[in-house]
């Protein structure tokens, strides 16, 4: 019948509207992303299969001298075929993971403990402490790195001067001259064994600790505030000491907030380009190099654009794997608390 | 099992005196309810007993022991919080077992006690669940269970039913009463709901503004309120009050409200004779005001002309909201009453059941 088919057509039309309308709204955002995200991304993948070098910069992918090299760049990176000294992809990757893990392993517990201490009821000048520890969060890592680089300076650095004064108390007259960021072999062998980790690593751990704990304290402080006070009261009646309350209530109830913060801290440290670049530049002898600083080196100094592109693609997949793992972890801890 | 004593207890927060010279002796196995309006200091009194607040003055005793300086965990009490305060990350079983584990009970003993408490409360099937997977009523049971397993000398409840819906509240009320009979332990229970207090308590302490108003059995509080506050607080709908003056008219003693006056029957006038001429507040409960057509036999009654403002049929009775001059008041009358909204009517005050309070001191005149 004519009337029913008309109704059906009208219905189809409105169905069409319903399905298409949301996409219409997404178009502008998609266009922007296409230009600033997807195009460079695809361009980079294409470049990663070429021997793109300085000579090709002018004409880009249209350059006559550009050669398709297939997966050669990838093979070179993974098998150590790049014309770079002291380079081993898996060593850098391992160091990079270790660097990120050891950082959060320090920042998170320290952040929580400091948050709990600052949360003590009746503590004097709470507001001042709370505004103070925001500072490292808002200072650019570049500035922090530069300041700490100076602190670890061999001649004029505060660290060596402090150690000199401390040594003088014990009767030593020689100025302490530790080359924190340059020495490859640690000065005190029994304390810091001579392994893949150089003194610079420890210096950077100290500096990055200053940079990293306040964020964790910030998150933990917020989360602490959301733990109902009466849980502690119930626990104190149940017979829990302050330490038992911390372990049985504070820690488990901070987890939902701290796990995302830990993941954030991990990825931040993992890709902490400006800090590493300005503090040691990856040295000495690439011992503190992380993936992103190395990628930068490939472009900036070695001008191996094709290899750098391939490197970035690999880093992307590393990041993806890390993301998937951490995502799992977050899911597993969701819904602990209502 | 133990008695509990508040001996001249004060608790101040800065300028606020939350508990003001509280004296209560609670016998062993008693079910004492602390009742009063919100902010009157009930919770503070209970928390002081639990050791969660340090008192400003006086002594609190559990049994014969002064516990002022004893830590909460060593007071041998258990508390059910208004919010339940269940550990959100622990299962129901672990919530109940938590205190026992800390006290180093054996696994078997913990299992036995938790199982027993779960049986009593009917939550055997919920032991594996997390608190967020429970309804309000179930959480409430778990909170009670956590208190039971400890087998404390004194149970403390802070408005445990106020987060439940009306029906569940009634049900839990009787369950807690049964629990008290079963455990034969001292219960101290805080609520702002006088109905809860009346239905559960062996004795009730009525508190207002941090001050104990009256401590007595539910029936005595209802029949013989010491002062205006208790009279108005206990009973629902609340007692009607009329400002007036005691006046002698010949050999009769009247309460004159300005709009109407009622004669005090000779059997009771002796008590009030000395107060003739005094400003008083006359109180009468709604059930003691009858429709003039349906006055029970054998009572002294005084007729008052009123205007009917609102009627509420409850089935077995009718609530009449009445006006007489400046006064508005409520009567619970026979359902056969012919009173209609907006019309004049005549009601009868049962003059065997009224209260008179000194308008100045607000104390009952007896
Ligand atoms: N921690 C506190 N700090 C300041 N004032 C408080 C505190 N706790 C309670 N009070 C005050 O003490 C009074 C009694 O409070 P509370 O015992 O909670 O009343 P209730 O339980 O009867 O509603 C209130 O006036 C309240 O504002
Ligand atoms: Mg309260």
XYZ file of C-alpha atoms and ligand atoms in Angstrom:
732
model
C 0.000 0.000 0.000
C 1.144 3.464 -0.825
C 0.624 4.953 2.603
C 2.619 2.310 4.447
C 5.529 2.551 2.045
C 5.558 6.297 2.528
C 5.684 5.844 6.246
C 8.446 3.354 5.851
C 10.384 5.703 3.663
C 9.942 8.501 6.172
C 11.103 6.158 8.866
C 14.146 5.155 6.877
C 14.962 8.764 6.328
C 14.843 9.493 10.049
C 16.911 6.372 10.725
C 19.455 7.665 8.265
C 19.475 10.992 10.064
C 19.926 9.302 13.389
C 22.953 7.325 12.262
C 24.591 10.053 10.228
C 24.054 13.079 12.446
C 26.613 12.120 15.093
C 29.266 11.665 12.416
C 28.530 15.065 10.961
C 29.451 16.580 14.274
C 32.723 14.681 14.285
C 33.817 15.867 10.848
C 35.534 19.134 11.887
C 37.527 17.416 14.618
C 38.397 14.628 12.223
C 39.661 17.087 9.613
C 41.917 18.769 12.134
C 43.249 15.425 13.328
C 43.757 14.285 9.763
C 46.041 17.233 9.095
C 47.972 17.357 12.322
C 47.985 13.686 13.380
C 47.132 11.162 10.715
C 49.009 12.740 7.816
C 52.362 12.993 9.635
C 51.820 9.529 11.058
C 51.299 7.938 7.680
C 54.059 10.048 6.173
C 56.401 8.754 8.814
C 55.479 5.142 8.176
C 56.102 5.664 4.468
C 59.452 7.347 5.163
C 60.484 4.476 7.423
C 60.695 2.207 4.396
C 63.069 4.548 2.538
C 66.648 5.776 2.880
C 65.407 9.341 3.361
C 68.364 11.645 4.084
C 69.341 15.294 3.941
C 69.494 15.117 0.151
C 65.773 14.341 0.020
C 64.630 17.114 2.304
C 63.817 19.526 -0.497
C 61.486 17.348 -2.511
C 60.332 14.941 0.171
C 58.808 11.717 -1.068
C 58.979 13.015 -4.638
C 62.772 13.103 -4.537
C 64.388 11.140 -7.408
C 67.260 10.061 -5.198
C 64.940 8.427 -2.679
C 65.297 4.670 -2.574
C 62.803 2.201 -1.264
C 64.749 0.005 1.123
C 61.942 -2.161 2.456
C 62.422 -3.250 6.061
C 66.153 -2.562 5.996
C 65.859 0.312 8.515
C 64.005 -1.927 10.938
C 66.561 -4.690 10.568
C 69.409 -2.214 11.082
C 67.886 -0.869 14.266
C 67.098 -4.194 15.827
C 70.275 -5.949 14.676
C 72.641 -3.093 15.441
C 73.397 -2.214 11.824
C 73.163 1.545 12.278
C 76.325 3.607 11.806
C 76.263 4.605 15.483
C 78.784 3.829 18.200
C 77.786 2.065 21.395
C 74.343 1.350 20.080
C 72.302 -1.660 20.967
C 68.565 -1.238 20.663
C 67.711 -3.813 23.277
C 70.180 -2.393 25.757
C 68.606 1.053 25.343
C 65.125 -0.418 25.612
C 66.060 -2.360 28.745
C 67.696 0.682 30.306
C 64.687 2.791 29.361
C 62.283 0.375 31.052
C 64.535 0.099 34.091
C 64.785 3.883 34.269
C 61.009 4.283 34.193
C 60.310 1.462 36.639
C 62.905 2.507 39.219
C 61.613 6.057 39.076
C 57.997 5.233 39.829
C 59.114 2.645 42.364
C 60.646 5.547 44.288
C 58.117 8.264 43.567
C 54.925 6.398 44.379
C 55.735 5.078 47.868
C 57.482 8.324 48.782
C 54.545 10.337 47.467
C 52.100 8.294 49.529
C 54.119 8.471 52.721
C 54.599 12.219 52.392
C 50.894 12.687 51.643
C 49.944 10.714 54.724
C 52.363 12.695 56.888
C 51.108 16.001 55.528
C 47.552 14.828 56.107
C 48.123 14.566 59.854
C 45.264 16.403 61.532
C 46.344 19.543 63.306
C 49.611 19.842 61.378
C 50.889 23.390 61.334
C 51.009 25.380 58.100
C 49.525 22.599 56.006
C 48.605 25.000 53.250
C 52.168 26.201 52.876
C 53.526 22.688 52.426
C 50.774 21.899 50.007
C 51.520 24.898 47.828
C 55.264 24.245 48.064
C 55.140 20.785 46.657
C 53.171 21.975 43.663
C 56.325 23.804 42.544
C 58.149 20.892 40.910
C 54.950 19.948 39.124
C 54.721 23.321 37.413
C 58.414 23.994 36.726
C 59.410 22.817 33.223
C 61.663 19.726 33.288
C 64.108 21.677 31.158
C 64.692 24.147 34.003
C 64.896 21.376 36.542
C 67.407 19.484 34.448
C 69.595 22.544 33.998
C 69.568 23.349 37.696
C 70.423 19.797 38.644
C 73.105 19.643 35.986
C 74.724 22.546 37.766
C 74.283 20.932 41.137
C 76.224 17.923 39.873
C 78.936 20.020 38.270
C 82.383 18.677 39.043
C 83.967 21.930 40.222
C 81.213 24.315 41.208
C 78.311 21.991 41.873
C 76.530 22.101 45.180
C 76.714 18.337 45.549
C 80.502 18.147 45.507
C 80.802 21.220 47.708
C 78.432 19.666 50.195
C 80.406 16.439 50.165
C 83.621 18.399 50.566
C 82.271 20.125 53.661
C 81.018 16.832 54.989
C 84.390 15.228 54.361
C 86.134 18.073 56.148
C 84.226 17.207 59.277
C 86.045 13.901 59.137
C 89.389 15.589 58.678
C 89.749 15.347 54.917
C 91.285 18.360 53.223
C 90.981 17.271 49.608
C 88.033 18.749 47.774
C 85.614 16.118 46.560
C 85.716 15.989 42.778
C 83.218 13.447 41.633
C 82.455 13.650 37.938
C 78.826 12.746 38.424
C 77.617 13.086 34.908
C 80.767 12.166 33.017
C 82.528 9.356 34.835
C 81.943 5.920 33.476
C 83.366 4.020 36.420
C 81.902 4.778 39.832
C 84.353 6.235 42.383
C 83.281 3.991 45.244
C 83.287 0.527 43.777
C 81.825 -1.328 46.737
C 78.878 1.063 47.031
C 77.914 1.330 43.393
C 79.064 -1.733 41.504
C 80.507 -1.184 38.080
C 77.727 -2.391 35.875
C 75.466 -1.079 33.179
C 74.337 1.733 35.496
C 76.689 4.691 35.681
C 76.952 7.330 38.341
C 74.977 9.603 36.033
C 72.022 7.262 36.396
C 72.018 7.709 40.162
C 72.445 11.457 39.844
C 69.481 11.534 37.496
C 67.443 9.386 39.840
C 68.057 11.941 42.575
C 67.160 14.849 40.327
C 64.112 13.165 38.893
C 62.984 12.197 42.376
C 62.732 15.886 43.130
C 60.671 16.231 39.987
C 58.511 13.172 40.436
C 57.287 12.729 44.020
C 55.136 15.865 44.277
C 52.724 14.680 41.614
C 52.276 11.410 43.454
C 51.748 13.294 46.718
C 49.220 15.485 44.987
C 47.211 12.508 43.769
C 47.551 10.644 47.056
C 46.449 13.688 49.046
C 43.300 13.961 46.980
C 42.608 10.266 47.320
C 43.275 10.341 51.063
C 40.622 12.976 51.471
C 38.085 10.669 49.892
C 38.683 7.843 52.367
C 35.915 8.121 54.944
C 37.203 8.960 58.398
C 34.905 6.463 60.036
C 36.751 3.568 58.405
C 39.739 4.486 60.543
C 37.516 4.815 63.566
C 35.934 1.449 62.923
C 39.401 -0.021 62.520
C 40.672 1.578 65.716
C 37.770 0.006 67.586
C 38.493 -3.272 65.800
C 41.969 -3.051 67.298
C 44.149 -1.765 64.451
C 47.287 0.205 65.301
C 48.222 3.243 63.238
C 50.517 1.098 61.107
C 47.849 -1.578 60.641
C 45.356 1.101 59.648
C 47.814 2.382 57.065
C 48.408 -1.074 55.614
C 44.810 -2.300 55.793
C 42.865 0.813 54.883
C 45.019 3.577 53.460
C 47.062 1.491 51.048
C 44.239 -0.568 49.542
C 41.941 2.428 49.260
C 44.621 4.567 47.633
C 45.176 1.932 44.984
C 42.391 2.958 42.614
C 43.865 6.455 42.458
C 47.532 5.486 42.549
C 47.484 2.933 39.756
C 46.541 5.413 37.030
C 48.990 7.875 38.585
C 51.681 5.203 38.513
C 50.987 4.497 34.873
C 51.118 8.186 34.140
C 54.379 8.483 36.063
C 55.788 5.486 34.245
C 55.022 6.826 30.774
C 56.252 10.283 31.737
C 59.578 8.922 32.950
C 59.754 6.543 30.014
C 59.595 9.452 27.571
C 61.244 12.128 29.716
C 63.054 13.658 26.774
C 63.829 17.192 27.893
C 65.095 16.115 31.290
C 67.484 13.467 29.988
C 68.540 15.573 27.041
C 69.474 18.586 29.121
C 70.960 16.747 32.054
C 73.292 14.257 30.361
C 72.314 14.216 26.713
C 72.200 10.438 27.095
C 75.822 10.207 28.182
C 78.341 9.216 29.239
C 78.797 6.913 26.253
C 75.027 6.600 25.728
C 74.678 4.925 29.131
C 71.668 7.052 30.097
C 70.193 7.205 26.637
C 66.484 6.507 26.388
C 64.551 5.720 23.228
C 63.267 9.212 22.558
C 66.636 10.888 23.021
C 68.147 8.370 20.669
C 65.461 8.987 18.052
C 66.268 12.668 18.315
C 69.924 11.949 17.827
C 69.183 9.994 14.673
C 67.532 13.021 13.138
C 69.442 15.910 14.609
C 73.022 14.697 14.390
C 73.048 11.684 12.126
C 70.401 12.927 9.705
C 69.131 9.404 9.171
C 65.523 10.374 8.594
C 64.459 7.001 7.261
C 66.003 5.170 10.202
C 64.564 7.702 12.654
C 61.107 7.162 11.209
C 61.467 3.401 11.553
C 62.754 3.917 15.084
C 59.663 5.944 15.961
C 57.426 3.250 14.559
C 59.164 0.721 16.771
C 58.860 2.999 19.779
C 55.194 3.332 18.944
C 54.753 -0.413 19.176
C 56.720 -0.575 22.413
C 54.451 2.122 23.806
C 51.412 0.254 22.546
C 52.465 -2.919 24.331
C 53.115 -0.995 27.525
C 49.745 0.677 27.136
C 47.966 -2.635 26.729
C 49.652 -4.093 29.783
C 48.916 -1.098 31.953
C 45.382 -0.897 30.666
C 44.888 -4.450 31.839
C 46.249 -3.497 35.225
C 43.873 -0.563 35.515
C 40.860 -2.621 34.509
C 41.778 -5.216 37.067
C 41.706 -2.641 39.812
C 38.630 -0.734 38.749
C 35.592 -0.813 41.008
C 37.404 -1.614 44.198
C 35.470 1.192 45.786
C 32.016 2.344 44.783
C 28.799 -7.651 80.002
C 29.006 -4.456 81.907
C 27.287 -1.372 83.129
C 28.180 2.027 81.737
C 28.349 5.287 83.650
C 28.572 8.860 82.439
C 29.658 10.875 85.435
C 29.430 14.662 84.939
C 30.706 14.311 81.398
C 31.450 17.440 79.384
C 32.599 17.695 75.797
C 33.406 21.056 74.301
C 34.440 21.975 70.779
C 35.792 25.476 71.170
C 32.765 27.485 72.251
C 30.280 24.734 71.481
C 29.363 22.533 74.418
C 28.221 19.388 72.682
C 27.723 17.406 75.889
C 26.871 19.338 78.998
C 27.191 17.656 82.401
C 25.832 14.291 81.329
C 25.001 11.858 84.115
C 23.631 8.470 83.156
C 24.056 5.115 84.785
C 23.258 2.293 82.404
C 22.694 -1.103 83.951
C 24.194 -4.273 82.596
C 22.039 -5.800 79.821
C 20.017 -2.648 79.457
C 18.878 -1.294 76.079
C 19.365 2.406 76.529
C 18.382 4.806 73.762
C 19.814 8.292 73.559
C 17.285 10.371 71.679
C 17.090 14.033 70.767
C 16.957 16.357 67.799
C 19.813 16.575 65.325
C 22.866 18.307 66.755
C 21.921 17.759 70.388
C 25.114 15.851 71.193
C 23.985 12.216 71.048
C 26.717 11.128 68.666
C 29.309 13.012 70.636
C 28.248 11.239 73.826
C 28.425 7.861 72.108
C 31.771 8.577 70.478
C 33.149 9.711 73.806
C 32.120 6.378 75.259
C 33.762 4.590 72.351
C 36.968 6.531 72.913
C 36.843 8.275 69.545
C 36.546 11.654 71.269
C 38.460 12.812 74.285
C 36.103 14.284 76.850
C 36.659 17.732 78.307
C 35.507 16.865 81.794
C 34.032 14.142 83.964
C 34.474 10.404 83.891
C 33.187 7.563 81.796
C 33.113 4.114 83.360
C 32.605 0.748 81.737
C 31.882 -1.669 84.542
C 33.948 -0.342 87.434
C 36.792 0.834 85.251
C 37.323 4.497 84.396
C 38.066 4.442 80.667
C 38.905 8.106 80.045
C 42.450 7.201 79.044
C 41.789 3.759 77.585
C 42.235 3.299 73.823
C 39.082 2.433 71.841
C 40.299 -1.075 71.124
C 40.802 -1.801 74.803
C 37.372 -0.656 75.948
C 35.708 -3.910 74.971
C 32.990 -2.208 72.994
C 31.781 -2.560 69.432
C 30.156 0.156 67.400
C 27.783 0.169 64.459
C 28.219 3.398 62.500
C 25.486 5.351 60.781
C 27.413 5.013 57.511
C 28.119 1.346 58.403
C 31.822 2.069 57.791
C 32.360 -1.278 56.093
C 35.804 -1.780 54.595
C 34.972 -1.417 50.894
C 37.843 -3.544 49.626
C 37.153 -6.513 51.893
C 34.552 -9.242 51.494
C 31.729 -9.529 53.972
C 33.568 -12.385 55.649
C 36.784 -10.380 55.940
C 34.910 -7.353 57.172
C 33.556 -9.378 60.048
C 36.815 -11.236 60.619
C 39.020 -8.122 60.560
C 38.886 -7.346 64.262
C 39.358 -10.997 65.203
C 42.370 -11.382 62.941
C 43.980 -8.330 64.492
C 43.349 -9.857 67.878
C 45.075 -13.029 66.762
C 42.142 -15.396 67.084
C 42.674 -18.822 65.584
C 41.332 -19.451 62.075
C 38.821 -21.969 63.398
C 37.537 -19.633 66.063
C 37.159 -16.804 63.536
C 35.295 -19.107 61.215
C 33.009 -20.285 63.971
C 32.171 -16.793 65.186
C 31.617 -15.300 61.746
C 29.473 -18.270 60.793
C 27.405 -17.913 63.930
C 26.883 -14.186 63.420
C 25.984 -14.772 59.774
C 23.388 -17.312 60.884
C 21.857 -14.927 63.375
C 21.654 -12.163 60.774
C 20.708 -14.323 57.800
C 23.676 -13.280 55.670
C 25.299 -16.696 55.135
C 24.949 -16.349 51.366
C 26.643 -12.965 51.227
C 29.968 -13.795 52.839
C 31.963 -13.713 49.612
C 30.535 -10.408 48.401
C 32.030 -6.955 48.604
C 30.060 -4.254 50.420
C 29.209 -2.461 47.192
C 27.364 -5.554 46.006
C 24.975 -5.356 48.955
C 21.723 -3.498 49.484
C 21.433 -0.966 52.279
C 19.714 -3.449 54.562
C 22.347 -6.098 53.919
C 25.182 -3.698 54.638
C 23.482 -2.808 57.847
C 23.403 -6.478 58.837
C 27.078 -6.870 58.027
C 27.876 -3.853 60.178
C 25.948 -5.443 63.028
C 27.674 -8.753 62.330
C 31.073 -7.130 62.596
C 30.067 -5.936 66.051
C 28.625 -9.287 67.152
C 31.656 -11.429 66.352
C 33.770 -9.469 68.771
C 31.457 -10.445 71.624
C 31.973 -7.090 73.322
C 30.697 -6.017 76.702
C 28.800 -3.081 75.247
C 27.248 -2.507 71.823
C 27.043 1.022 70.511
C 24.736 2.005 67.662
C 24.764 5.434 66.040
C 21.560 5.910 64.066
C 22.036 2.566 62.360
C 18.669 2.611 60.628
C 18.548 6.161 59.341
C 19.818 5.223 55.878
C 17.177 2.552 55.325
C 13.756 2.932 53.756
C 10.747 3.111 56.025
C 9.661 -0.497 55.684
C 13.102 -1.939 56.257
C 13.541 0.350 59.220
C 10.529 -1.144 60.948
C 11.784 -4.639 60.248
C 15.343 -3.961 61.452
C 13.960 -2.314 64.544
C 12.413 -5.555 65.715
C 15.479 -7.523 64.639
C 17.752 -5.384 66.748
C 15.362 -5.786 69.680
C 15.490 -9.548 69.212
C 19.246 -9.423 68.973
C 19.366 -7.648 72.299
C 17.255 -10.318 73.924
C 19.398 -13.020 72.408
C 22.804 -11.558 73.271
C 21.872 -10.349 76.749
C 24.400 -7.518 76.542
C 24.303 -3.806 77.182
C 23.069 -1.890 74.125
C 23.435 1.854 73.785
C 21.587 3.178 70.811
C 21.483 6.693 69.403
C 18.618 7.978 67.284
C 16.738 11.170 66.522
C 13.595 9.144 65.872
C 11.401 8.983 68.951
C 9.431 6.070 67.493
C 12.603 4.003 67.343
C 13.373 4.993 70.900
C 9.896 4.152 72.152
C 9.727 0.768 70.448
C 13.172 -0.546 71.328
C 14.397 0.936 74.570
C 14.206 -0.397 78.074
C 15.011 3.163 79.106
C 15.315 6.364 77.111
C 17.559 9.335 77.751
C 16.117 12.437 76.091
C 18.797 14.989 75.307
C 18.463 18.548 74.104
C 21.303 20.981 73.442
C 23.768 18.696 75.168
C 21.708 18.526 78.352
C 19.935 15.412 79.621
C 16.240 16.259 79.869
C 14.803 13.076 81.300
C 15.896 9.481 81.753
C 13.061 7.024 82.132
C 11.137 4.106 80.671
C 9.280 4.774 77.424
C 5.895 4.616 79.131
C 6.865 7.034 81.876
C 8.310 9.498 79.381
C 5.047 9.395 77.506
C 2.793 9.648 80.524
C 4.835 11.891 82.755
C 7.137 14.162 80.767
C 9.234 16.300 83.084
C 9.237 19.339 80.865
C 7.894 20.939 77.762
C 10.711 19.627 75.557
C 10.191 15.982 76.464
C 6.415 16.363 76.185
C 6.752 17.770 72.681
C 9.460 15.386 71.543
C 7.953 12.075 72.600
C 4.756 11.031 70.830
C 3.570 11.301 67.255
C 1.710 13.374 66.264
C 3.201 15.609 68.916
C 1.389 16.866 71.986
C -0.685 20.045 71.478
C 0.325 23.067 73.497
C -1.754 26.103 74.432
C -0.407 29.177 76.140
C -2.710 30.258 78.909
C -3.169 31.199 82.525
C -4.376 29.296 85.533
C -7.409 31.105 86.828
C -9.715 30.576 89.796
C -13.400 30.952 89.037
C -15.362 30.461 92.229
C -14.264 27.077 93.506
C -13.334 25.974 90.002
C -9.793 26.088 88.592
C -9.608 26.968 84.897
C -6.950 27.061 82.234
C -7.751 30.149 80.223
C -6.118 30.302 76.809
C -7.797 33.507 75.782
C -9.775 31.728 73.101
C -11.351 29.156 75.322
C -11.042 27.896 78.836
C -11.214 24.420 80.259
C -11.964 23.469 83.837
C -9.570 21.255 85.736
C -11.523 18.426 87.381
C -11.631 18.549 91.181
C -9.670 15.311 91.431
C -6.604 17.033 89.957
C -7.110 20.651 90.918
C -5.306 20.250 94.225
C -1.939 20.030 92.453
C -2.460 23.290 90.596
C -4.284 25.398 93.176
C -1.108 27.012 94.465
C -0.219 28.085 90.946
C -3.405 30.022 90.269
C -2.635 33.228 88.391
C 0.474 31.776 86.807
C 1.243 31.779 83.091
C 1.254 28.164 82.003
C 1.379 25.978 78.960
C -1.435 23.510 78.718
C -0.554 20.285 76.915
C -2.837 17.573 75.645
C -2.085 14.707 73.306
C -4.086 14.347 70.066
C -5.633 11.066 71.179
C -7.063 12.803 74.226
C -9.116 15.168 72.125
C -12.362 13.548 70.974
C -15.161 14.421 68.625
C -17.899 15.705 70.956
C -20.310 13.137 69.465
C -18.058 10.207 70.315
C -16.687 10.865 73.780
C -15.788 7.674 75.633
C -17.868 7.016 78.704
C -16.655 7.841 82.206
C -14.177 10.595 81.415
C -14.155 14.172 82.568
C -14.326 16.186 79.382
C -14.472 19.838 78.484
C -16.073 20.988 75.244
C -14.246 23.409 72.951
C -15.584 24.975 69.770
C -13.203 24.806 66.845
C -12.945 25.236 63.108
C -11.809 22.215 61.081
C -8.840 23.089 58.862
C -7.769 19.746 57.417
C -8.960 16.168 57.870
C -6.857 13.063 57.307
C -8.646 9.752 57.251
C -6.357 7.005 58.526
C -8.922 4.202 58.403
C -9.233 3.366 62.051
C -9.173 7.026 63.049
C -9.265 10.532 61.645
C -6.655 13.229 62.224
C -8.364 16.589 62.537
C -6.262 19.722 62.178
C -8.189 22.281 64.175
C -8.153 25.994 64.853
C -9.439 27.907 67.778
C -8.529 31.578 67.624
C -4.745 31.738 67.426
C -4.250 28.099 68.354
C -3.859 25.292 65.861
C -3.839 21.731 67.078
C -4.424 18.122 66.144
C -6.989 15.608 67.319
C -7.179 11.876 66.651
C -10.872 11.158 66.639
C -13.299 8.334 66.037
C -13.557 7.487 62.302
C -17.320 8.020 62.460
C -16.751 11.731 63.106
C -18.880 13.950 60.871
C -16.428 16.859 60.954
C -15.878 18.449 57.545
C -13.177 20.775 56.365
C -14.007 24.434 56.825
C -16.920 23.770 59.178
C -17.385 24.515 62.849
C -17.204 21.558 65.185
C -17.120 20.782 68.844
C -14.404 18.653 70.371
C -14.038 17.335 73.879
C -10.737 17.535 75.826
C -10.155 14.520 78.062
C -9.437 16.288 81.322
C -8.049 13.160 82.953
C -5.105 13.251 80.547
C -3.437 16.605 80.215
C -0.183 18.260 81.273
C 0.521 21.685 82.617
C 3.925 23.326 82.383
C 5.193 26.486 83.978
C 5.481 28.967 81.085
C 8.650 30.434 82.580
C 10.666 27.357 83.500
C 8.913 24.990 81.059
C 8.957 22.377 83.814
C 5.924 20.207 84.440
C 3.768 21.234 87.339
C 2.829 18.139 89.313
N 34.362 17.668 65.454
C 33.550 18.673 65.816
N 34.008 19.940 65.830
C 33.204 20.957 66.202
N 31.929 20.818 66.573
C 31.404 19.596 66.580
C 32.180 18.458 66.197
N 31.399 17.362 66.289
C 30.192 17.799 66.705
N 30.189 19.136 66.889
C 29.058 19.940 67.366
O 28.590 19.358 68.535
C 27.176 19.354 68.555
C 26.648 17.940 68.732
O 26.935 17.181 67.597
P 26.512 15.662 67.474
O 26.936 14.944 68.703
O 27.015 15.155 66.194
O 24.927 15.758 67.419
P 23.847 14.630 67.124
O 24.537 13.323 66.941
O 22.952 14.644 68.302
O 23.124 15.064 65.907
C 26.728 20.008 67.265
O 26.436 21.358 67.547
C 27.909 19.914 66.384
O 27.946 20.989 65.494
Mg 24.529 12.097 65.182
